[in-house]
Each structure stands twice: as C-alpha cells, then as structure tokens.
CSV table of C-alpha atoms and ligand atoms in Angstrom, one decimal:
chain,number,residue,atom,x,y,z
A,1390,UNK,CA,-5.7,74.8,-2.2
A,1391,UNK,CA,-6.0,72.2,-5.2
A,1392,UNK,CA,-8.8,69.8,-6.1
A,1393,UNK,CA,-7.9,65.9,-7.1
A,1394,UNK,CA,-7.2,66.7,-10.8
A,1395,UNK,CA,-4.2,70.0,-9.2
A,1396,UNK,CA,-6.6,72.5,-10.1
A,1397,UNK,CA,-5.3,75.6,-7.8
A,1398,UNK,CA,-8.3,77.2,-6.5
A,1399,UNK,CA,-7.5,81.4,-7.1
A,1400,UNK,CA,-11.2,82.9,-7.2
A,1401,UNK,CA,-14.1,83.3,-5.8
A,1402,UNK,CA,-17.8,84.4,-6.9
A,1403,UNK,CA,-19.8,85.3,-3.3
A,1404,UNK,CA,-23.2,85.8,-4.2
A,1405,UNK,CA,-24.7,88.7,-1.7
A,1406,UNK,CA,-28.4,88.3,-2.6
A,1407,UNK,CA,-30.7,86.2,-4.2
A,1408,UNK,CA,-32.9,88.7,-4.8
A,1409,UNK,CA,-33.3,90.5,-8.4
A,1410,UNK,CA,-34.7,93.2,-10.3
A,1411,UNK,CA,-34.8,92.2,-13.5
A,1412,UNK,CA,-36.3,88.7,-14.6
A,1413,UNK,CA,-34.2,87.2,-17.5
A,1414,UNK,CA,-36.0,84.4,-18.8
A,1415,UNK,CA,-32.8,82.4,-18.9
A,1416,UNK,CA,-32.4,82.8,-15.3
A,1417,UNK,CA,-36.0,83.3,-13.3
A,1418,UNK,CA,-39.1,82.8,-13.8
A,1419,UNK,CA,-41.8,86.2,-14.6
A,1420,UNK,CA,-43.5,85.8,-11.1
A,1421,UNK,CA,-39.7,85.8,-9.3
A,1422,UNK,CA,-38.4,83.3,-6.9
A,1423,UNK,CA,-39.4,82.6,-3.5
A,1424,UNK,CA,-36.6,85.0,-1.8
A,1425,UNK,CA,-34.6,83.5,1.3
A,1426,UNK,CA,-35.6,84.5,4.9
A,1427,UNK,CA,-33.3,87.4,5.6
A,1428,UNK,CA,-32.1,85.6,8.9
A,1429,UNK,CA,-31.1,82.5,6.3
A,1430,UNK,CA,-28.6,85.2,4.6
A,1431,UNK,CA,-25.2,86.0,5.6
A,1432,UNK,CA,-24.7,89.5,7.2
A,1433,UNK,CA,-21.9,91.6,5.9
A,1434,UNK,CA,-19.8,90.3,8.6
A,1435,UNK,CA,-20.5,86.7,7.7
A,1436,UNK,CA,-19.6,87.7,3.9
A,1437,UNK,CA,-15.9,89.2,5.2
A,1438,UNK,CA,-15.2,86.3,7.6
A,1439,UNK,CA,-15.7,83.9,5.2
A,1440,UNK,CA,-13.9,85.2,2.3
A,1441,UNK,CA,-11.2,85.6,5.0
A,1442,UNK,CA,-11.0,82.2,5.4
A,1443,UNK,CA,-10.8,81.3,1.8
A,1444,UNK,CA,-8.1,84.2,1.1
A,1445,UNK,CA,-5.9,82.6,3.9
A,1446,UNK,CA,-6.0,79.6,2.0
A,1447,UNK,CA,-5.2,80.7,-1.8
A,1448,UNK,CA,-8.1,82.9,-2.9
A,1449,UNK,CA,-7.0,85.7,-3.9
A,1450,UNK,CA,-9.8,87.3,-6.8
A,1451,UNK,CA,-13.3,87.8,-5.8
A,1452,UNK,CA,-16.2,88.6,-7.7
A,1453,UNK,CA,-19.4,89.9,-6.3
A,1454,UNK,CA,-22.4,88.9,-7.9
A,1455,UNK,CA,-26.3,87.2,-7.1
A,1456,UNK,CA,-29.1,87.8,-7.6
A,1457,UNK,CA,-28.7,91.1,-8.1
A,1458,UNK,CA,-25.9,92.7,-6.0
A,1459,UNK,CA,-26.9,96.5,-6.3
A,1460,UNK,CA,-30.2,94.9,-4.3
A,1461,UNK,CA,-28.2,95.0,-1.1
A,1462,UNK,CA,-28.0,98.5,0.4
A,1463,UNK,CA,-24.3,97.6,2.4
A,1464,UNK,CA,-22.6,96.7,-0.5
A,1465,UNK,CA,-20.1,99.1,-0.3
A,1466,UNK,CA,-19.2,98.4,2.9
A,1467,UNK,CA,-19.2,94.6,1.8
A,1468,UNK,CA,-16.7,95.5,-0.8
A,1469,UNK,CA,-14.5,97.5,1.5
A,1470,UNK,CA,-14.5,94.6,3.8
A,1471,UNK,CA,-13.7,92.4,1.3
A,1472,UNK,CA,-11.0,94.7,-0.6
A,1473,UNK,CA,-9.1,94.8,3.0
A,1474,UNK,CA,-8.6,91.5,3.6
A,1475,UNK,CA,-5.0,89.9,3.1
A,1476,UNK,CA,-4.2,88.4,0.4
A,1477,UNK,CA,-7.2,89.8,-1.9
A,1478,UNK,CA,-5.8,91.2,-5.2
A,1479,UNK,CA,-9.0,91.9,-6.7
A,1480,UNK,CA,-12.7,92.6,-6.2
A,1481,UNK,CA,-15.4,93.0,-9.2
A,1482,UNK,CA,-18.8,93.0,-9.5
A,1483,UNK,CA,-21.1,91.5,-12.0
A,1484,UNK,CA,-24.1,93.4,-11.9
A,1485,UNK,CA,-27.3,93.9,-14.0
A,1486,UNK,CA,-26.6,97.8,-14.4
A,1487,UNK,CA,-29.9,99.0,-13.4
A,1488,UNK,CA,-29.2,100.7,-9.8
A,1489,UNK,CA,-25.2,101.2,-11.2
A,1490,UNK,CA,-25.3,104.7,-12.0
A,1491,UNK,CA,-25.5,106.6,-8.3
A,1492,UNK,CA,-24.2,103.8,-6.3
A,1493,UNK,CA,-20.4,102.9,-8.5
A,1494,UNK,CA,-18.3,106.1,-7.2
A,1495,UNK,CA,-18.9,104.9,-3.7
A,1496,UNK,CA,-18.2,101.3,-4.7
A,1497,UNK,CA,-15.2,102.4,-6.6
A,1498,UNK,CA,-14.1,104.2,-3.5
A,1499,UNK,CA,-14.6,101.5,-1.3
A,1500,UNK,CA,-12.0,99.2,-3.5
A,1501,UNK,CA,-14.2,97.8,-6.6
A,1502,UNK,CA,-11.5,97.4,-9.3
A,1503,UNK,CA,-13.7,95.8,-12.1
A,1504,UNK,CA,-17.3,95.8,-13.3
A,1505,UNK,CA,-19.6,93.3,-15.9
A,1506,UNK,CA,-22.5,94.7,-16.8
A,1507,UNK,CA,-24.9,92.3,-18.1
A,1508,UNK,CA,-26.7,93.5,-21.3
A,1509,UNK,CA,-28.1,91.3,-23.6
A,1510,UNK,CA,-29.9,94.0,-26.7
A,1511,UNK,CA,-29.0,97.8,-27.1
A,1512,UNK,CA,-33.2,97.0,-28.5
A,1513,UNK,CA,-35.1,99.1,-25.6
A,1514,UNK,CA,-38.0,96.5,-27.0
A,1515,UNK,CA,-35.7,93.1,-27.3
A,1516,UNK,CA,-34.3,94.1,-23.8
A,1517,UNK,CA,-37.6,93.7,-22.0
A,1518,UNK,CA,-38.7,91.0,-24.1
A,1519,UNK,CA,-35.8,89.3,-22.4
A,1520,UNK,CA,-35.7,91.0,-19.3
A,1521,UNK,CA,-39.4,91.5,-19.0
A,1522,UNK,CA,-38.8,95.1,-17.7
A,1523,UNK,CA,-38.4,98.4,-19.3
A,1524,UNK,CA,-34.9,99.0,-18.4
A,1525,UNK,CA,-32.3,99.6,-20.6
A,1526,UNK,CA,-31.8,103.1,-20.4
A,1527,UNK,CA,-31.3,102.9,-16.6
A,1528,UNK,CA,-28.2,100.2,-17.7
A,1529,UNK,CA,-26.7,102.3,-20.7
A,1530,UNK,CA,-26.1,105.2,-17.6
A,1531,UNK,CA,-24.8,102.6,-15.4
A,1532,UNK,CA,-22.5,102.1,-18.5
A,1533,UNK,CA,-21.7,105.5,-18.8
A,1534,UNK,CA,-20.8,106.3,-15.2
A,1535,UNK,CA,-18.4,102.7,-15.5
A,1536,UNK,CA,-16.4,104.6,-18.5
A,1537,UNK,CA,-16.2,107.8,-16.7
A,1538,UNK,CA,-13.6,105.5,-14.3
A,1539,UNK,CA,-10.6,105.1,-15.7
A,1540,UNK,CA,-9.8,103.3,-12.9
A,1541,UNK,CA,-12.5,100.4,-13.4
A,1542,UNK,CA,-11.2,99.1,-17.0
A,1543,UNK,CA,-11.7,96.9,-19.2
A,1544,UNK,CA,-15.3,97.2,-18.1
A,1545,UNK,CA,-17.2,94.2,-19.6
A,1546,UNK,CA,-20.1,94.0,-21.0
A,1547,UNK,CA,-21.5,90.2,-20.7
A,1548,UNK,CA,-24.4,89.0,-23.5
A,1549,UNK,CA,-26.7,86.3,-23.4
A,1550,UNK,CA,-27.9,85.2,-26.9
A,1551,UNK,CA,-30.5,82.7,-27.7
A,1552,UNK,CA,-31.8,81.4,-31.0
A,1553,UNK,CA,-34.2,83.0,-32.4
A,1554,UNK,CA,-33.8,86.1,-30.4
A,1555,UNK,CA,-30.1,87.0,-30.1
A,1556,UNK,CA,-29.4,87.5,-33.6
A,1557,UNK,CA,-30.0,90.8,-33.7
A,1558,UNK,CA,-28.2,91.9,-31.1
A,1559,UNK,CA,-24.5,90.2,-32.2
A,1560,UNK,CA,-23.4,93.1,-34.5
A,1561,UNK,CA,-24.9,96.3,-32.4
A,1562,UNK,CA,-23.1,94.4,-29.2
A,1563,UNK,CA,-19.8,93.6,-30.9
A,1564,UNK,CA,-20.2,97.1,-32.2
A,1565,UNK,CA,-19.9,98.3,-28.5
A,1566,UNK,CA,-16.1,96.9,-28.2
A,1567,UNK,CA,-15.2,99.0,-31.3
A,1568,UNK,CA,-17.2,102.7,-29.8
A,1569,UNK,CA,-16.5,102.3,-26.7
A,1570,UNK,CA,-14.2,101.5,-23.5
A,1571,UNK,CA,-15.7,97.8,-23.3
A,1572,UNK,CA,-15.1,94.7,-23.9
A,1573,UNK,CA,-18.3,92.8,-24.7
A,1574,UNK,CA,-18.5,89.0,-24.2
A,1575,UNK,CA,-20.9,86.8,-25.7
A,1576,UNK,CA,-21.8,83.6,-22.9
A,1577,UNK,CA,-23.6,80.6,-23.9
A,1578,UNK,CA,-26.8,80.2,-22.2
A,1579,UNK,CA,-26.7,77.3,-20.1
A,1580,UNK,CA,-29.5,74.9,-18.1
A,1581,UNK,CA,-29.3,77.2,-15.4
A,1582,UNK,CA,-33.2,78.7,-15.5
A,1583,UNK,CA,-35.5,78.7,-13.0
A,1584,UNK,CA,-37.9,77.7,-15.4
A,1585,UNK,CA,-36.2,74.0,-16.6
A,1586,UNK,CA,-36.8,75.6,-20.1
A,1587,UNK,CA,-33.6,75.7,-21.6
A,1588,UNK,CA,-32.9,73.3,-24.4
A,1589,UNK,CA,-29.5,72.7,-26.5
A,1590,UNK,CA,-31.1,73.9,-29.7
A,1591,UNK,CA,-31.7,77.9,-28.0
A,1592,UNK,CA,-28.2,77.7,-27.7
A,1593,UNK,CA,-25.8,80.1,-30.0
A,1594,UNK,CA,-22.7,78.5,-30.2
A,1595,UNK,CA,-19.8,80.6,-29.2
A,1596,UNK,CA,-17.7,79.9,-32.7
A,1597,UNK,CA,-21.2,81.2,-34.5
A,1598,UNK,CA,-21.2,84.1,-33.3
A,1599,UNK,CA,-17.6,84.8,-33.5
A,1600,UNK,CA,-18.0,83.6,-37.6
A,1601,UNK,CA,-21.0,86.2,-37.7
A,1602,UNK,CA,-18.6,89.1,-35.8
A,1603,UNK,CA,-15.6,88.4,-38.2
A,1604,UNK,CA,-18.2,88.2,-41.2
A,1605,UNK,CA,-18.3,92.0,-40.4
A,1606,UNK,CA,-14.9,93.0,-38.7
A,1607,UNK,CA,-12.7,90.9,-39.2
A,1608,UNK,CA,-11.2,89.2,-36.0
A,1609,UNK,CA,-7.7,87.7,-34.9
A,1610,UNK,CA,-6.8,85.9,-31.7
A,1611,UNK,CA,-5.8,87.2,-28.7
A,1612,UNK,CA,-4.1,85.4,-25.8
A,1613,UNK,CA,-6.3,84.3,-23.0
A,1614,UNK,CA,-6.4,86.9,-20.3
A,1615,UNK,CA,-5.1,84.1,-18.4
A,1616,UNK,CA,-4.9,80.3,-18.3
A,1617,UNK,CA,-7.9,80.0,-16.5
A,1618,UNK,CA,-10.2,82.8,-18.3
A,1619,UNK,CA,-13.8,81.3,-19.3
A,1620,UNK,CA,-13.1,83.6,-22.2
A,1621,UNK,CA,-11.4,83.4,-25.3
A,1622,UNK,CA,-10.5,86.9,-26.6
A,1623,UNK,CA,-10.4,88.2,-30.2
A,1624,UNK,CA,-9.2,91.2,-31.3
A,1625,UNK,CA,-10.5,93.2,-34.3
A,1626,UNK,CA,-8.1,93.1,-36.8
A,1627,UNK,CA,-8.8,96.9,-37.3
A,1628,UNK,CA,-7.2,97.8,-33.7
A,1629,UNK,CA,-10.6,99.1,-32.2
A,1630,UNK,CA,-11.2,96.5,-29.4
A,1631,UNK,CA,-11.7,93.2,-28.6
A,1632,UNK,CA,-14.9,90.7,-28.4
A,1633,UNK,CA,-14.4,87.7,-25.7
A,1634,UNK,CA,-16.4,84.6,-26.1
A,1635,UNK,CA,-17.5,82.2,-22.9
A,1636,UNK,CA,-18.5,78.4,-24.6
A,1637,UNK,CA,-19.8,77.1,-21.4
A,1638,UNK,CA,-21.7,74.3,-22.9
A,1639,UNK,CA,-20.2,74.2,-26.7
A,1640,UNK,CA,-16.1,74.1,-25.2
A,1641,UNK,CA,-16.2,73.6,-21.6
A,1642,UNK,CA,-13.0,75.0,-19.7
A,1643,UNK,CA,-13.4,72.9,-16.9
A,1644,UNK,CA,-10.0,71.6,-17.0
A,1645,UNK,CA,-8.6,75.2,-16.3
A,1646,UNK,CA,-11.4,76.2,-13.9
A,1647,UNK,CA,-9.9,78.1,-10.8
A,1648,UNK,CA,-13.3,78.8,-8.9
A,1649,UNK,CA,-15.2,78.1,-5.8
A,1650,UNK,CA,-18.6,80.1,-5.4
A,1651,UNK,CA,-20.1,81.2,-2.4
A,1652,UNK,CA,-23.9,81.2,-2.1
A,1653,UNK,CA,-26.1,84.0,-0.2
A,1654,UNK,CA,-26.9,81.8,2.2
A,1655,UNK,CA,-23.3,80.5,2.6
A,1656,UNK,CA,-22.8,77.1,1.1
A,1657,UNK,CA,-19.7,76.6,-1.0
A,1658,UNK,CA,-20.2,75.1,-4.6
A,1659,UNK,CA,-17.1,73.8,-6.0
A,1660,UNK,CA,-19.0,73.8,-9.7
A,1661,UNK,CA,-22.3,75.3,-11.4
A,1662,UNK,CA,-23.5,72.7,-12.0
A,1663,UNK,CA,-22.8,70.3,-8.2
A,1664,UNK,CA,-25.8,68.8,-6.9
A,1665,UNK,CA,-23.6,68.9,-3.6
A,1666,UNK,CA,-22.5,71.9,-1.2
A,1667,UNK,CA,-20.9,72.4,1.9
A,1668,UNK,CA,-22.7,74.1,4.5
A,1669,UNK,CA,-20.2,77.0,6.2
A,1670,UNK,CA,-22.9,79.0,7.7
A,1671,UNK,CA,-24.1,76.4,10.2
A,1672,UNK,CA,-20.9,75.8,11.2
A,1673,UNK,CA,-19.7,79.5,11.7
A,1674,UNK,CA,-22.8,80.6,13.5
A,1675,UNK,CA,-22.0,77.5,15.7
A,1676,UNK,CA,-18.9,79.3,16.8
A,1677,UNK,CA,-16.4,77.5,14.5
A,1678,UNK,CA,-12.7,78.6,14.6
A,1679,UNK,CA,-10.8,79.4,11.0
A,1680,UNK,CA,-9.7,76.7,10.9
A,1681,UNK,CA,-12.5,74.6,11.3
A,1682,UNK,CA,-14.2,76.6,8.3
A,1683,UNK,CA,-11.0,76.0,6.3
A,1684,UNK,CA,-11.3,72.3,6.3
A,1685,UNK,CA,-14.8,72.4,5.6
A,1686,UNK,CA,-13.2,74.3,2.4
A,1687,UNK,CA,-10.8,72.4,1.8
A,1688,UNK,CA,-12.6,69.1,1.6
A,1689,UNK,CA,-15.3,70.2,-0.7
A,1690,UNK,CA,-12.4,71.6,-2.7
A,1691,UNK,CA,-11.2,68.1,-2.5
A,1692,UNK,CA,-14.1,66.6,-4.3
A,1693,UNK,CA,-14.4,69.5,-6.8
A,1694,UNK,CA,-15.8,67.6,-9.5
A,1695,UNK,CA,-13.4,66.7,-13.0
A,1696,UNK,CA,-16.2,69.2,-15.3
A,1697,UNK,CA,-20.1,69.2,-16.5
A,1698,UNK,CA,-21.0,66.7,-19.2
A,1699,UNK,CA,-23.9,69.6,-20.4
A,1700,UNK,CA,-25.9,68.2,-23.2
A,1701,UNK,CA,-24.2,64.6,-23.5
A,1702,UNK,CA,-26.8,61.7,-23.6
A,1703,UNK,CA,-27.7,61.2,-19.8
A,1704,UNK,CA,-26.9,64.3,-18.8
A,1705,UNK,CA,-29.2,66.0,-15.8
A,1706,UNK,CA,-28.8,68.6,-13.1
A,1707,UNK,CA,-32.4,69.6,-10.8
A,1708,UNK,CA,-29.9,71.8,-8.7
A,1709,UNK,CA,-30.2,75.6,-8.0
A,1710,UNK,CA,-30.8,78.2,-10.5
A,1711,UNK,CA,-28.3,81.0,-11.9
A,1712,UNK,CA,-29.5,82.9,-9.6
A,1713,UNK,CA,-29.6,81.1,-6.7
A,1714,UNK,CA,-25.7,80.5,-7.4
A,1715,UNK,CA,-24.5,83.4,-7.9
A,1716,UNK,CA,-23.5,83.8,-11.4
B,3124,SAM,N1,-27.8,90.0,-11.8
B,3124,SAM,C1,-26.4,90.1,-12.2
B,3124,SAM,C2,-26.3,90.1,-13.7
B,3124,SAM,O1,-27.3,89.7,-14.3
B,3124,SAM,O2,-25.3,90.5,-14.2
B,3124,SAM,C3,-25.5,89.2,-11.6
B,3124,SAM,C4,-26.0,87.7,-11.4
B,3124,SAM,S1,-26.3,86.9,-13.0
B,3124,SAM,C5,-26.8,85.3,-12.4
B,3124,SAM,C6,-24.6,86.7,-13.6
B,3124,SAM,C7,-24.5,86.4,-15.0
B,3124,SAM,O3,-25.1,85.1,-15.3
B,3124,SAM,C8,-25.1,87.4,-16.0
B,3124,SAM,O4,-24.2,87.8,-16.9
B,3124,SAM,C9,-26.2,86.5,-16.6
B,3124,SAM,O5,-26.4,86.9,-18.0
B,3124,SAM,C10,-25.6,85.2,-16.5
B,3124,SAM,N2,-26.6,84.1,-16.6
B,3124,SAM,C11,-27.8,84.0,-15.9
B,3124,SAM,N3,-28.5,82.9,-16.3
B,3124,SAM,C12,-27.7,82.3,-17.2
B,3124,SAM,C13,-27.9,81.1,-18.0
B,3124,SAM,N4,-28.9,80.3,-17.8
B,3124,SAM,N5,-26.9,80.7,-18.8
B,3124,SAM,C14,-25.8,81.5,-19.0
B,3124,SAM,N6,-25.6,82.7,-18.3
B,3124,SAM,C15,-26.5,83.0,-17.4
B,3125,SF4,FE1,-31.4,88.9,-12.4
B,3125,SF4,FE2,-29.0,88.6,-13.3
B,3125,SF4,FE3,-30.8,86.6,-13.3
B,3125,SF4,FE4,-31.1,88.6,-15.0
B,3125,SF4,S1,-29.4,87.2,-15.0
B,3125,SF4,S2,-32.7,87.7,-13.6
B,3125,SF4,S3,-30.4,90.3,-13.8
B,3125,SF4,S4,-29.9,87.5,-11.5
C-alpha cells in the first residue's frame, strides 16, 4: 500500500479511547475534553476488523495508544485480537503509566511486545505541574513492572520538554537510559493542544537537548532503528544506553513516514496534522465487505499528504488535538 510520493504504508497507531487521566497541558485542556458518546466508539470487534483490513493490505506494526489506553477495561482482549491477526508482527502500547502496573502481565500475555511510557519529570512536583495530577509514583511502578519483562524490551520512556520548564528534567531523564533498562526519547512538542497554546518559542529543539545530554555524557550516533524511525538514536559513548530524539517540528521525517492512524471513533488519518479523514466506521456498520473498507484505505492512503510545513510563514492546522488522534 503506497501513497503518491512510494511511501510503503507498514504501521499503524489505533487510538482505543479518547478518554484520559492525566491532563498534560500540551495535549488537553484542565477541565478535559468533551468525551465521545460511547455508541460513536468502536467496539473491540470494530478495532480487530479494521486493523484486519489494513494488515491484509501491508500493515504489519501496530501501536495502541489514545487518550489514554489503560482507560478501556478490554484492552487485553483488544490486544489479543489484534496480536492474532495475519500478517501483524508487532503490537505496542503507548501509554501514560498510571493504571500500567496491575494491568501489563495480562497485556503481556495477551501478545503486547513493546511499551512507551510517557514521562516528562522524575520531579513528583514538575510532573503535576505538567500533568496537573499527583501521579508520578503510580508511573515509576508501571515502570518497574515494564523492566521486570524481559520480554517487553527496549521499554521507552517518551519526554516532552518545553522551555522554561523542561530543563530540568533533560539530565535526570537521560540519566534513566544509563540506570536503567530504557531507552528515553526526548519529542518535540508540537501544535497539537487542545488549548491552541502552543507557540514555536516553547519548543526545545531536539539538537539542544542532545548538545545539553553530550555536555554531560558524551554521545555518538547510532543507526536509526529503521529507515522510517521518528527517532534518531545516540549512544553514550560510555556503553550504558542510548538517548533517542523525535524533531517533529525542528527535522521533520515526513519523507520516511510509514504510518496511517486510526481514530477511536474510526476515521483514518493519513498525517497528524490532515484536516481530512476517511470515515471507515460508517461504512462498516453499513455492512461493508473487506474490500470495500480497503479501498476506502487505500484511497486516503492515496492522498497521504507530501509532510507538515509546522512553523513556516502561513502555516495553520484547527484540526483534532493529540488526543483526539491518537498519539
Ligand atoms: N496517553 C498516552 C500517553 O500519554 O503516552 C498515549 C497518548 S499520548 C497522545 C501519546 C504521546 O503523545 C505521548 O508520549 C505524549 O507525550 C505525546 N504528545 C501529546 N501531546 C503532544 C504534543 N502537543 N506534542 C508532542 N507530543 C505530544
Ligand atoms: Fe493524556 Fe497522553 Fe494527552 Fe497526557 S499526553 S493528557 S496522558 S493523552
């Protein structure tokens, strides 16, 4: 399945929920979102047929994500659906942590073969400052239980840093990747909030923080983990780990970008940042065929935009939030 520009569509994020616990202020407002009717979001039956659909033509990693995943009570049984399907090689998660802890030995069971944990300050204070809940310690055992699988690694730790606020948290982070069985990635913040707050100046370039990492412990490159990885990898020069670091808006890897997502309430979005999406839920609870879904697929793949001009003079997006994506 390739766009115009032979991008080869490989993975998949399927958002399971748009609802959250936490409130990152670079993704939802204090007050929340208004949540989708539950009738307006796919069943876990609906999640399995349509990833089916988009393994038979090409897909073959899938993340879960939201919202907050861990919010949906079947999500073992969506990852088992999912993990059986035919030509799936892979399912991870990307989860806030907080409700990891009991829940990851049945998702692990069920066929969940990597995990990103979002933490953006080992600072119990910084991390509801940015979180605006007193969380952290409730993440650092979802941590923990994720590093008791051996199974699950490299378990990655994603990090959001913004001006003014982030800087703190670079070194005790990075320091994570050299203690521990992680691999902590730093991701630029991008106009993705709720709140249409974000501005390019809150933004910690990716090559900063790298400069302020090495400053410390030295860093070399590593190959990509593959063509199309967001990530650029670094190892410490030292041995003890590696640091990855996702330039969304300061080196855009659209070029290389393999992805579809697929919303909570089933529309595919070839690109964060499409004002476009093509509705698959109407069409499957209208008693579409496969292969009707398919070219539904396959045509918004088709117009898969070339990339995001975030930041350039002109630019705009009023689209969906993060979390209303699935991030
Ligand atoms: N709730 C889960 C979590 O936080 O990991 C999964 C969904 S969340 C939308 C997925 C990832 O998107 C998280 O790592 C989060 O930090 C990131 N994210 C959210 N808003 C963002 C933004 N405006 N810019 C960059 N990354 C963002
Ligand atoms: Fe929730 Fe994840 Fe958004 Fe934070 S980034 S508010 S945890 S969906």
């Amino acid at each position: 399945m390739a766009d115009a520009f032979g991008r080869v569509v490989r993975s998949a994020r399927v958002s399971v929920t748009d609802r959250c616990n936490l409130r990152c202020r670079y993704c939802m407002p204090a007050e929340g979102l208004r949540w989708l009717p539950r009738d307006e979001v796919l069943t876990r039956e609906e999640i399995a047929r349509l990833v089916r659909v988009m393994a038979r033509w090409g897909v073959s990693d899938v993340r879960v994500t939201g919202g907050e995943p861990l919010m949906r009570p079947d999500l073992a049984g969506i990852v088992a659906d999912i993990a059986a399907l035919p030509g799936v090689r892979e399912v991870s998660m990307t989860t806030n942590g907080v409700l990891l802890a009991d829940r990851l030995d049945d998702l692990v069971q069920a066929g969940l073969r990597r995990v990103n944990v979002s933490v953006d300050s080992l600072d119990p204070d910084r991390f509801e400052a940015i979180t605006r809940r007193r969380d952290l310690d409730r993440v650092l055992e979802g941590l923990a239980a994720c590093a008791r699988h051996a199974d699950l690694g490299p378990i990655k730790v994603n990090a959001v840093l913004q001006r003014g606020l982030g800087e703190l948290d670079v070194l005790p982070l990075a320091e994570m990747a050299r203690t521990g069985p992680f691999v902590v990635r730093f991701i630029e913040s991008m106009p993705l909030d709720a709140d249409g707050a974000w501005t390019a100046e809150q933004v910690i370039p990716g090559d900063e923080l790298r400069r302020m990492v090495d400053a410390r412990w030295p860093l070399a490159p590593a190959a990509r983990e593959r063509p199309s990885a967001p990530a650029t990898s670094w190892r410490f020069a030292d041995g003890r780990g590696e640091v990855q670091f996702v330039s969304s808006v300061t080196e855009p890897f659209c070029a290389q970008c393999d992805r579809v997502r697929l919303t909570a309430d089933g529309q595919l979005r070839t690109c964060l940042f499409a004002t476009g999406e093509a509705d698959l839920r109407t069409p499957m609870r209208a008693g579409a065929d496969d292969d009707g879904l398919a070219a539904v697929l396959a045509d918004a793949v088709a117009h898969k935009p070339a990339g995001h001009r975030i930041g350039q003079p002109g630019w705009s997006y009023d689209g969906r939030s993060m979390s209303r994506i699935g991030g």
